[in-house]
Amino acid sequence: MRIVIIHGQSHEGSTCLAARTLARQVGGEIREFFLPRDFDKPCQGCYACFKTELSRCPHYDALAPLAEAMLKADLLILASPVYVYHATGAMMSFLDHFGTWWVIHRPMPEMSRKQAVVVATAAGGGIKSTMKDMADSLKMWGVRRVYRLGFGVQATKPEEIPAGIRRAIDRKTAGLARRIQKNAGKRGCNVRAKGWFTLMRLAHKLAAPMEPDYGYWERQGWHGKGRPWRA
Ligand SMILES: Cc1cc2nc3c(=O)[nH]c(=O)nc-3n(C[C@H](O)[C@H](O)[C@H](O)COP(=O)(O)O)c2cc1C
């Protein structure tokens, strides 16, 4: 399995430990990117991606290796420590660059072949909201299945994690790895993205065409019988 991990921090702490433990248990070819080390640009709000295409983003040269690796992967892991109840600024800045991949704009059919996991660790609170920050993008990209893995580690670094919590990390990652292996190679779309796809398709039929989204859907055959998860 081709696995891509996007780390929302540049250090190898508790979150990195949890994400790597999962990836190794799933097994396969693992590629890792660390933010902001491997991509450090905040979205400029220029709308080049929405008005033309993502490759016109002023940051595309730096973004392309990460975007291409994600498109080729079978399993995406987005991992972030909880910073003030949310994913890190570096992770959110990275995700801001993929607004056009949302199902309401120009979704990538490749997403229907993927599974994804959001991983978050916190000293205690904010895990749910942090996982949601990352899961929102993965779901709206149309990733077939998105799993959530959060740990309250009661620690600021891996060496401080209590033994019982270390065991829970191993146990829960092993269980999820088995589910991921079992579901490998399937196609589909999560319910939320499918709902938004249906609504947008209707909007395309009722309202004046909004380009370049309308033309993209037309070329993909989605105004007819084609669907991103069937291509
Ligand atoms: C700037 C900052 C903000 C944080 N905010 C929270 C928080 O809101 N809730 C919490 O429980 N822990 C918070 N923490 C603690 C980390 O989330 C926690 O130690 C996490 O496991 C660190 O992961 P890492 O080792 O991968 O960096 C914060 C840490 C930092 C540096």
PDB file of C-alpha atoms and ligand atoms in Angstrom:
ATOM      1  CA  MET A   1       0.000   0.000   0.000  1.00  0.00           C
ATOM      2  CA  ARG A   2       1.285   3.491  -0.849  1.00  0.00           C
ATOM      3  CA  ILE A   3       1.004   5.617   2.287  1.00  0.00           C
ATOM      4  CA  VAL A   4       1.529   9.373   2.519  1.00  0.00           C
ATOM      5  CA  ILE A   5       1.776  11.039   5.910  1.00  0.00           C
ATOM      6  CA  ILE A   6       1.416  14.807   6.131  1.00  0.00           C
ATOM      7  CA  HIS A   7       2.690  15.888   9.525  1.00  0.00           C
ATOM      8  CA  GLY A   8       1.296  19.207  10.759  1.00  0.00           C
ATOM      9  CA  GLN A   9       4.538  19.927  12.603  1.00  0.00           C
ATOM     10  CA  SER A  10       8.204  19.642  11.743  1.00  0.00           C
ATOM     11  CA  HIS A  11       9.366  17.747  14.851  1.00  0.00           C
ATOM     12  CA  GLU A  12       9.140  14.048  15.697  1.00  0.00           C
ATOM     13  CA  GLY A  13       6.960  14.105  18.802  1.00  0.00           C
ATOM     14  CA  SER A  14       3.964  12.160  20.097  1.00  0.00           C
ATOM     15  CA  THR A  15       1.803  12.848  17.034  1.00  0.00           C
ATOM     16  CA  CYS A  16       4.515  11.684  14.691  1.00  0.00           C
ATOM     17  CA  LEU A  17       4.942   8.565  16.844  1.00  0.00           C
ATOM     18  CA  ALA A  18       1.221   7.722  16.618  1.00  0.00           C
ATOM     19  CA  ALA A  19       1.059   8.368  12.850  1.00  0.00           C
ATOM     20  CA  ARG A  20       4.186   6.315  12.139  1.00  0.00           C
ATOM     21  CA  THR A  21       3.024   3.466  14.390  1.00  0.00           C
ATOM     22  CA  LEU A  22      -0.186   3.249  12.355  1.00  0.00           C
ATOM     23  CA  ALA A  23       1.588   3.487   8.987  1.00  0.00           C
ATOM     24  CA  ARG A  24       4.078   0.736   9.905  1.00  0.00           C
ATOM     25  CA  GLN A  25       1.288  -1.547  11.089  1.00  0.00           C
ATOM     26  CA  VAL A  26      -0.608  -1.041   7.833  1.00  0.00           C
ATOM     27  CA  GLY A  27       2.625  -1.722   5.955  1.00  0.00           C
ATOM     28  CA  GLY A  28       3.806  -0.629   2.516  1.00  0.00           C
ATOM     29  CA  GLU A  29       5.712   2.248   0.997  1.00  0.00           C
ATOM     30  CA  ILE A  30       5.627   5.222   3.381  1.00  0.00           C
ATOM     31  CA  ARG A  31       6.317   8.829   2.275  1.00  0.00           C
ATOM     32  CA  GLU A  32       6.365  11.612   4.808  1.00  0.00           C
ATOM     33  CA  PHE A  33       6.119  15.388   4.553  1.00  0.00           C
ATOM     34  CA  PHE A  34       6.575  17.719   7.487  1.00  0.00           C
ATOM     35  CA  LEU A  35       4.913  21.135   7.746  1.00  0.00           C
ATOM     36  CA  PRO A  36       6.112  23.836   7.673  1.00  0.00           C
ATOM     37  CA  ARG A  37       9.506  22.285   6.767  1.00  0.00           C
ATOM     38  CA  ASP A  38       8.331  20.862   3.416  1.00  0.00           C
ATOM     39  CA  PHE A  39       5.657  23.471   2.620  1.00  0.00           C
ATOM     40  CA  ASP A  40       5.434  26.765   4.470  1.00  0.00           C
ATOM     41  CA  LYS A  41       3.257  29.065   2.389  1.00  0.00           C
ATOM     42  CA  PRO A  42      -0.007  30.593   3.591  1.00  0.00           C
ATOM     43  CA  CYS A  43      -2.732  30.935   0.934  1.00  0.00           C
ATOM     44  CA  GLN A  44      -2.611  34.461  -0.551  1.00  0.00           C
ATOM     45  CA  GLY A  45      -6.319  34.534  -1.385  1.00  0.00           C
ATOM     46  CA  CYS A  46      -5.577  35.382  -5.036  1.00  0.00           C
ATOM     47  CA  TYR A  47      -8.296  33.000  -6.342  1.00  0.00           C
ATOM     48  CA  ALA A  48      -6.018  31.804  -9.184  1.00  0.00           C
ATOM     49  CA  CYS A  49      -6.939  28.183  -8.333  1.00  0.00           C
ATOM     50  CA  PHE A  50     -10.687  28.817  -8.303  1.00  0.00           C
ATOM     51  CA  LYS A  51     -10.685  31.025 -11.418  1.00  0.00           C
ATOM     52  CA  THR A  52      -8.226  28.933 -13.475  1.00  0.00           C
ATOM     53  CA  GLU A  53      -6.592  25.827 -12.016  1.00  0.00           C
ATOM     54  CA  LEU A  54      -4.493  24.711  -9.045  1.00  0.00           C
ATOM     55  CA  SER A  55      -1.329  24.646 -11.138  1.00  0.00           C
ATOM     56  CA  ARG A  56      -1.639  28.457 -11.430  1.00  0.00           C
ATOM     57  CA  CYS A  57      -1.296  28.844  -7.644  1.00  0.00           C
ATOM     58  CA  PRO A  58       1.713  31.096  -6.946  1.00  0.00           C
ATOM     59  CA  HIS A  59       2.917  28.369  -4.537  1.00  0.00           C
ATOM     60  CA  TYR A  60       2.430  25.467  -6.938  1.00  0.00           C
ATOM     61  CA  ASP A  61       6.106  24.615  -7.430  1.00  0.00           C
ATOM     62  CA  ALA A  62       6.435  23.997  -3.696  1.00  0.00           C
ATOM     63  CA  LEU A  63       3.002  22.401  -3.407  1.00  0.00           C
ATOM     64  CA  ALA A  64       3.257  20.006  -6.376  1.00  0.00           C
ATOM     65  CA  PRO A  65       5.407  17.254  -4.780  1.00  0.00           C
ATOM     66  CA  LEU A  66       2.958  16.974  -1.881  1.00  0.00           C
ATOM     67  CA  ALA A  67      -0.150  17.185  -4.095  1.00  0.00           C
ATOM     68  CA  GLU A  68       1.178  14.581  -6.530  1.00  0.00           C
ATOM     69  CA  ALA A  69       2.202  12.193  -3.748  1.00  0.00           C
ATOM     70  CA  MET A  70      -1.258  12.498  -2.198  1.00  0.00           C
ATOM     71  CA  LEU A  71      -2.972  11.794  -5.523  1.00  0.00           C
ATOM     72  CA  LYS A  72      -0.929   8.608  -6.003  1.00  0.00           C
ATOM     73  CA  ALA A  73      -1.380   7.310  -2.439  1.00  0.00           C
ATOM     74  CA  ASP A  74      -3.776   4.558  -1.350  1.00  0.00           C
ATOM     75  CA  LEU A  75      -3.798   5.789   2.242  1.00  0.00           C
ATOM     76  CA  LEU A  76      -3.509   9.409   3.391  1.00  0.00           C
ATOM     77  CA  ILE A  77      -2.620  10.192   6.993  1.00  0.00           C
ATOM     78  CA  LEU A  78      -3.005  13.780   8.173  1.00  0.00           C
ATOM     79  CA  ALA A  79      -1.498  14.166  11.632  1.00  0.00           C
ATOM     80  CA  SER A  80      -1.424  17.186  13.892  1.00  0.00           C
ATOM     81  CA  PRO A  81      -0.838  17.956  17.547  1.00  0.00           C
ATOM     82  CA  VAL A  82      -3.644  19.969  19.137  1.00  0.00           C
ATOM     83  CA  TYR A  83      -2.653  23.622  19.292  1.00  0.00           C
ATOM     84  CA  VAL A  84      -5.234  25.723  21.161  1.00  0.00           C
ATOM     85  CA  TYR A  85      -8.006  23.229  20.371  1.00  0.00           C
ATOM     86  CA  HIS A  86      -7.257  23.012  16.635  1.00  0.00           C
ATOM     87  CA  ALA A  87      -4.882  21.620  14.033  1.00  0.00           C
ATOM     88  CA  THR A  88      -1.637  23.533  13.692  1.00  0.00           C
ATOM     89  CA  GLY A  89      -1.552  26.699  11.603  1.00  0.00           C
ATOM     90  CA  ALA A  90       0.881  24.938   9.239  1.00  0.00           C
ATOM     91  CA  MET A  91      -1.629  22.131   8.610  1.00  0.00           C
ATOM     92  CA  MET A  92      -4.510  24.553   8.062  1.00  0.00           C
ATOM     93  CA  SER A  93      -2.406  26.720   5.710  1.00  0.00           C
ATOM     94  CA  PHE A  94      -1.553  23.610   3.712  1.00  0.00           C
ATOM     95  CA  LEU A  95      -5.192  22.481   3.485  1.00  0.00           C
ATOM     96  CA  ASP A  96      -6.282  25.997   2.420  1.00  0.00           C
ATOM     97  CA  HIS A  97      -4.495  25.310  -0.879  1.00  0.00           C
ATOM     98  CA  PHE A  98      -6.892  22.530  -1.842  1.00  0.00           C
ATOM     99  CA  GLY A  99     -10.218  24.375  -1.948  1.00  0.00           C
ATOM    100  CA  THR A 100     -10.654  23.426  -5.609  1.00  0.00           C
ATOM    101  CA  TRP A 101     -10.463  19.719  -4.707  1.00  0.00           C
ATOM    102  CA  TRP A 102     -13.672  20.081  -2.682  1.00  0.00           C
ATOM    103  CA  VAL A 103     -16.567  18.170  -4.204  1.00  0.00           C
ATOM    104  CA  ILE A 104     -18.523  21.412  -4.705  1.00  0.00           C
ATOM    105  CA  HIS A 105     -15.813  22.633  -7.113  1.00  0.00           C
ATOM    106  CA  ARG A 106     -13.538  20.269  -9.078  1.00  0.00           C
ATOM    107  CA  PRO A 107     -13.097  17.020  -7.113  1.00  0.00           C
ATOM    108  CA  MET A 108     -10.335  14.578  -8.082  1.00  0.00           C
ATOM    109  CA  PRO A 109     -11.763  11.148  -9.022  1.00  0.00           C
ATOM    110  CA  GLU A 110      -8.596   9.578  -7.532  1.00  0.00           C
ATOM    111  CA  MET A 111     -10.014  10.281  -4.056  1.00  0.00           C
ATOM    112  CA  SER A 112     -12.667   7.594  -4.469  1.00  0.00           C
ATOM    113  CA  ARG A 113      -9.931   4.922  -4.307  1.00  0.00           C
ATOM    114  CA  LYS A 114      -8.404   6.196  -1.081  1.00  0.00           C
ATOM    115  CA  GLN A 115      -8.761   5.670   2.611  1.00  0.00           C
ATOM    116  CA  ALA A 116      -7.540   8.311   5.037  1.00  0.00           C
ATOM    117  CA  VAL A 117      -6.867   8.752   8.729  1.00  0.00           C
ATOM    118  CA  VAL A 118      -6.690  11.922  10.795  1.00  0.00           C
ATOM    119  CA  VAL A 119      -4.409  11.590  13.798  1.00  0.00           C
ATOM    120  CA  ALA A 120      -4.311  14.073  16.675  1.00  0.00           C
ATOM    121  CA  THR A 121      -2.639  14.079  20.046  1.00  0.00           C
ATOM    122  CA  ALA A 122      -3.254  16.540  22.863  1.00  0.00           C
ATOM    123  CA  ALA A 123      -2.184  16.867  26.459  1.00  0.00           C
ATOM    124  CA  GLY A 124      -5.900  16.543  27.226  1.00  0.00           C
ATOM    125  CA  GLY A 125      -8.528  18.578  25.354  1.00  0.00           C
ATOM    126  CA  GLY A 126      -9.370  19.649  21.812  1.00  0.00           C
ATOM    127  CA  ILE A 127      -8.827  16.321  20.069  1.00  0.00           C
ATOM    128  CA  LYS A 128     -12.293  16.160  18.499  1.00  0.00           C
ATOM    129  CA  SER A 129     -12.148  19.668  17.003  1.00  0.00           C
ATOM    130  CA  THR A 130      -8.605  19.068  15.721  1.00  0.00           C
ATOM    131  CA  MET A 131      -9.591  15.818  14.012  1.00  0.00           C
ATOM    132  CA  LYS A 132     -12.582  17.604  12.475  1.00  0.00           C
ATOM    133  CA  ASP A 133     -10.317  20.353  11.078  1.00  0.00           C
ATOM    134  CA  MET A 134      -8.502  17.735   9.001  1.00  0.00           C
ATOM    135  CA  ALA A 135     -11.412  15.349   8.354  1.00  0.00           C
ATOM    136  CA  ASP A 136     -13.504  18.170   6.825  1.00  0.00           C
ATOM    137  CA  SER A 137     -11.038  18.489   3.937  1.00  0.00           C
ATOM    138  CA  LEU A 138     -10.591  14.747   3.396  1.00  0.00           C
ATOM    139  CA  LYS A 139     -14.351  14.154   3.383  1.00  0.00           C
ATOM    140  CA  MET A 140     -15.043  17.083   1.075  1.00  0.00           C
ATOM    141  CA  TRP A 141     -12.279  15.908  -1.271  1.00  0.00           C
ATOM    142  CA  GLY A 142     -14.418  12.768  -1.629  1.00  0.00           C
ATOM    143  CA  VAL A 143     -12.024  10.314   0.064  1.00  0.00           C
ATOM    144  CA  ARG A 144     -13.901   7.022   0.285  1.00  0.00           C
ATOM    145  CA  ARG A 145     -13.374   6.371   3.973  1.00  0.00           C
ATOM    146  CA  VAL A 146     -12.019   8.697   6.673  1.00  0.00           C
ATOM    147  CA  TYR A 147     -11.053   7.294  10.088  1.00  0.00           C
ATOM    148  CA  ARG A 148     -10.249   9.305  13.227  1.00  0.00           C
ATOM    149  CA  LEU A 149      -7.547   8.441  15.713  1.00  0.00           C
ATOM    150  CA  GLY A 150      -7.077  10.735  18.694  1.00  0.00           C
ATOM    151  CA  PHE A 151      -5.009  10.338  21.850  1.00  0.00           C
ATOM    152  CA  GLY A 152      -4.911  12.348  25.057  1.00  0.00           C
ATOM    153  CA  VAL A 153      -1.272  11.593  25.822  1.00  0.00           C
ATOM    154  CA  GLN A 154      -0.887  13.666  29.021  1.00  0.00           C
ATOM    155  CA  ALA A 155       2.559  14.621  27.746  1.00  0.00           C
ATOM    156  CA  THR A 156       4.521  17.236  25.838  1.00  0.00           C
ATOM    157  CA  LYS A 157       6.908  14.672  24.319  1.00  0.00           C
ATOM    158  CA  PRO A 158       6.863  10.907  23.613  1.00  0.00           C
ATOM    159  CA  GLU A 159       9.182   9.952  26.507  1.00  0.00           C
ATOM    160  CA  GLU A 160       6.618  11.358  28.959  1.00  0.00           C
ATOM    161  CA  ILE A 161       3.657   9.343  27.658  1.00  0.00           C
ATOM    162  CA  PRO A 162       2.439   7.033  30.465  1.00  0.00           C
ATOM    163  CA  ALA A 163       2.950   3.308  29.724  1.00  0.00           C
ATOM    164  CA  GLY A 164      -0.807   2.587  29.683  1.00  0.00           C
ATOM    165  CA  ILE A 165      -1.373   5.238  27.024  1.00  0.00           C
ATOM    166  CA  ARG A 166       1.571   3.903  24.960  1.00  0.00           C
ATOM    167  CA  ARG A 167      -0.109   0.490  25.047  1.00  0.00           C
ATOM    168  CA  ALA A 168      -3.432   2.048  24.005  1.00  0.00           C
ATOM    169  CA  ILE A 169      -1.695   3.713  21.024  1.00  0.00           C
ATOM    170  CA  ASP A 170      -0.280   0.337  19.929  1.00  0.00           C
ATOM    171  CA  ARG A 171      -3.593  -1.452  20.434  1.00  0.00           C
ATOM    172  CA  LYS A 172      -5.772   1.135  18.661  1.00  0.00           C
ATOM    173  CA  THR A 173      -3.384   1.622  15.739  1.00  0.00           C
ATOM    174  CA  ALA A 174      -3.152  -2.164  15.269  1.00  0.00           C
ATOM    175  CA  GLY A 175      -6.966  -2.473  15.217  1.00  0.00           C
ATOM    176  CA  LEU A 176      -7.326   0.357  12.709  1.00  0.00           C
ATOM    177  CA  ALA A 177      -4.504  -1.027  10.550  1.00  0.00           C
ATOM    178  CA  ARG A 178      -6.444  -4.299  10.220  1.00  0.00           C
ATOM    179  CA  ARG A 179      -9.600  -2.421   9.140  1.00  0.00           C
ATOM    180  CA  ILE A 180      -7.629  -0.426   6.571  1.00  0.00           C
ATOM    181  CA  GLN A 181      -6.050  -3.585   5.135  1.00  0.00           C
ATOM    182  CA  LYS A 182      -9.460  -5.253   4.953  1.00  0.00           C
ATOM    183  CA  ASN A 183     -10.946  -2.290   3.057  1.00  0.00           C
ATOM    184  CA  ALA A 184      -8.033  -1.841   0.650  1.00  0.00           C
ATOM    185  CA  GLY A 185      -8.647  -1.693  -3.096  1.00  0.00           C
ATOM    186  CA  LYS A 186     -12.332  -0.731  -2.924  1.00  0.00           C
ATOM    187  CA  ARG A 187     -13.977   2.280  -4.568  1.00  0.00           C
ATOM    188  CA  GLY A 188     -16.662   4.604  -3.310  1.00  0.00           C
ATOM    189  CA  CYS A 189     -17.450   7.976  -1.829  1.00  0.00           C
ATOM    190  CA  ASN A 190     -18.281   9.061   1.696  1.00  0.00           C
ATOM    191  CA  VAL A 191     -21.925   9.972   2.341  1.00  0.00           C
ATOM    192  CA  ARG A 192     -21.269  13.667   2.966  1.00  0.00           C
ATOM    193  CA  ALA A 193     -19.407  14.210  -0.314  1.00  0.00           C
ATOM    194  CA  LYS A 194     -21.976  12.182  -2.219  1.00  0.00           C
ATOM    195  CA  GLY A 195     -24.739  14.426  -0.846  1.00  0.00           C
ATOM    196  CA  TRP A 196     -22.855  17.584  -1.845  1.00  0.00           C
ATOM    197  CA  PHE A 197     -22.126  16.133  -5.280  1.00  0.00           C
ATOM    198  CA  THR A 198     -25.844  15.517  -5.851  1.00  0.00           C
ATOM    199  CA  LEU A 199     -26.731  19.050  -4.722  1.00  0.00           C
ATOM    200  CA  MET A 200     -24.069  20.672  -6.911  1.00  0.00           C
ATOM    201  CA  ARG A 201     -25.122  18.612  -9.916  1.00  0.00           C
ATOM    202  CA  LEU A 202     -28.649  19.941  -9.463  1.00  0.00           C
ATOM    203  CA  ALA A 203     -27.335  23.505  -9.052  1.00  0.00           C
ATOM    204  CA  HIS A 204     -25.367  23.106 -12.298  1.00  0.00           C
ATOM    205  CA  LYS A 205     -28.594  22.206 -14.073  1.00  0.00           C
ATOM    206  CA  LEU A 206     -30.688  25.005 -12.566  1.00  0.00           C
ATOM    207  CA  ALA A 207     -28.337  27.990 -12.372  1.00  0.00           C
ATOM    208  CA  ALA A 208     -26.133  29.795 -14.897  1.00  0.00           C
ATOM    209  CA  PRO A 209     -22.913  27.797 -15.434  1.00  0.00           C
ATOM    210  CA  MET A 210     -20.040  28.837 -13.176  1.00  0.00           C
ATOM    211  CA  GLU A 211     -16.716  28.317 -14.913  1.00  0.00           C
ATOM    212  CA  PRO A 212     -14.286  26.656 -14.750  1.00  0.00           C
ATOM    213  CA  ASP A 213     -16.234  24.211 -12.514  1.00  0.00           C
ATOM    214  CA  TYR A 214     -19.106  23.633 -14.964  1.00  0.00           C
ATOM    215  CA  GLY A 215     -16.847  22.786 -17.906  1.00  0.00           C
ATOM    216  CA  TYR A 216     -14.791  20.426 -15.726  1.00  0.00           C
ATOM    217  CA  TRP A 217     -17.916  18.500 -14.676  1.00  0.00           C
ATOM    218  CA  GLU A 218     -19.098  18.423 -18.290  1.00  0.00           C
ATOM    219  CA  ARG A 219     -15.769  16.971 -19.510  1.00  0.00           C
ATOM    220  CA  GLN A 220     -15.872  14.364 -16.725  1.00  0.00           C
ATOM    221  CA  GLY A 221     -19.382  13.330 -17.811  1.00  0.00           C
ATOM    222  CA  TRP A 222     -20.834  14.134 -14.375  1.00  0.00           C
ATOM    223  CA  HIS A 223     -23.797  16.063 -15.840  1.00  0.00           C
ATOM    224  CA  GLY A 224     -24.743  12.776 -17.476  1.00  0.00           C
ATOM    225  CA  LYS A 225     -24.386   9.298 -15.969  1.00  0.00           C
ATOM    226  CA  GLY A 226     -20.718   9.552 -14.922  1.00  0.00           C
ATOM    227  CA  ARG A 227     -19.737   9.876 -11.257  1.00  0.00           C
ATOM    228  CA  PRO A 228     -16.314  10.573  -9.689  1.00  0.00           C
ATOM    229  CA  TRP A 229     -16.481   7.286  -7.765  1.00  0.00           C
ATOM    230  CA  ARG A 230     -17.267   5.236 -10.896  1.00  0.00           C
ATOM    231  CA  ALA A 231     -14.682   6.603 -13.339  1.00  0.00           C
TER     232      ALA A 231
HETATM  233  C1  LIG B   1       1.052  26.048  21.128  1.00  0.00           C
HETATM  234  C2  LIG B   1       0.518  24.815  21.807  1.00  0.00           C
HETATM  235  C3  LIG B   1      -0.834  24.739  22.064  1.00  0.00           C
HETATM  236  C4  LIG B   1      -1.366  23.603  22.688  1.00  0.00           C
HETATM  237  N1  LIG B   1      -2.718  23.537  22.902  1.00  0.00           N
HETATM  238  C5  LIG B   1      -3.233  22.460  23.503  1.00  0.00           C
HETATM  239  C6  LIG B   1      -4.646  22.359  23.724  1.00  0.00           C
HETATM  240  O1  LIG B   1      -5.436  23.217  23.329  1.00  0.00           O
HETATM  241  N2  LIG B   1      -5.120  21.274  24.384  1.00  0.00           N
HETATM  242  C7  LIG B   1      -4.266  20.289  24.846  1.00  0.00           C
HETATM  243  O2  LIG B   1      -4.751  19.346  25.456  1.00  0.00           O
HETATM  244  N3  LIG B   1      -2.939  20.331  24.621  1.00  0.00           N
HETATM  245  C8  LIG B   1      -2.405  21.387  23.966  1.00  0.00           C
HETATM  246  N4  LIG B   1      -1.051  21.431  23.708  1.00  0.00           N
HETATM  247  C9  LIG B   1      -0.226  20.252  24.046  1.00  0.00           C
HETATM  248  C10 LIG B   1       0.002  19.346  22.829  1.00  0.00           C
HETATM  249  O3  LIG B   1      -1.168  19.213  22.047  1.00  0.00           O
HETATM  250  C11 LIG B   1       0.396  17.931  23.254  1.00  0.00           C
HETATM  251  O4  LIG B   1       1.482  17.958  24.114  1.00  0.00           O
HETATM  252  C12 LIG B   1       0.692  17.088  22.022  1.00  0.00           C
HETATM  253  O5  LIG B   1       0.707  15.721  22.375  1.00  0.00           O
HETATM  254  C13 LIG B   1       2.043  17.462  21.431  1.00  0.00           C
HETATM  255  O6  LIG B   1       2.288  16.649  20.298  1.00  0.00           O
HETATM  256  P1  LIG B   1       3.728  16.581  19.629  1.00  0.00           P
HETATM  257  O7  LIG B   1       4.630  15.878  20.631  1.00  0.00           O
HETATM  258  O8  LIG B   1       3.534  15.832  18.391  1.00  0.00           O
HETATM  259  O9  LIG B   1       4.163  17.997  19.418  1.00  0.00           O
HETATM  260  C14 LIG B   1      -0.505  22.542  23.091  1.00  0.00           C
HETATM  261  C15 LIG B   1       0.871  22.643  22.816  1.00  0.00           C
HETATM  262  C16 LIG B   1       1.375  23.754  22.179  1.00  0.00           C
HETATM  263  C17 LIG B   1       2.856  23.826  21.888  1.00  0.00           C
END
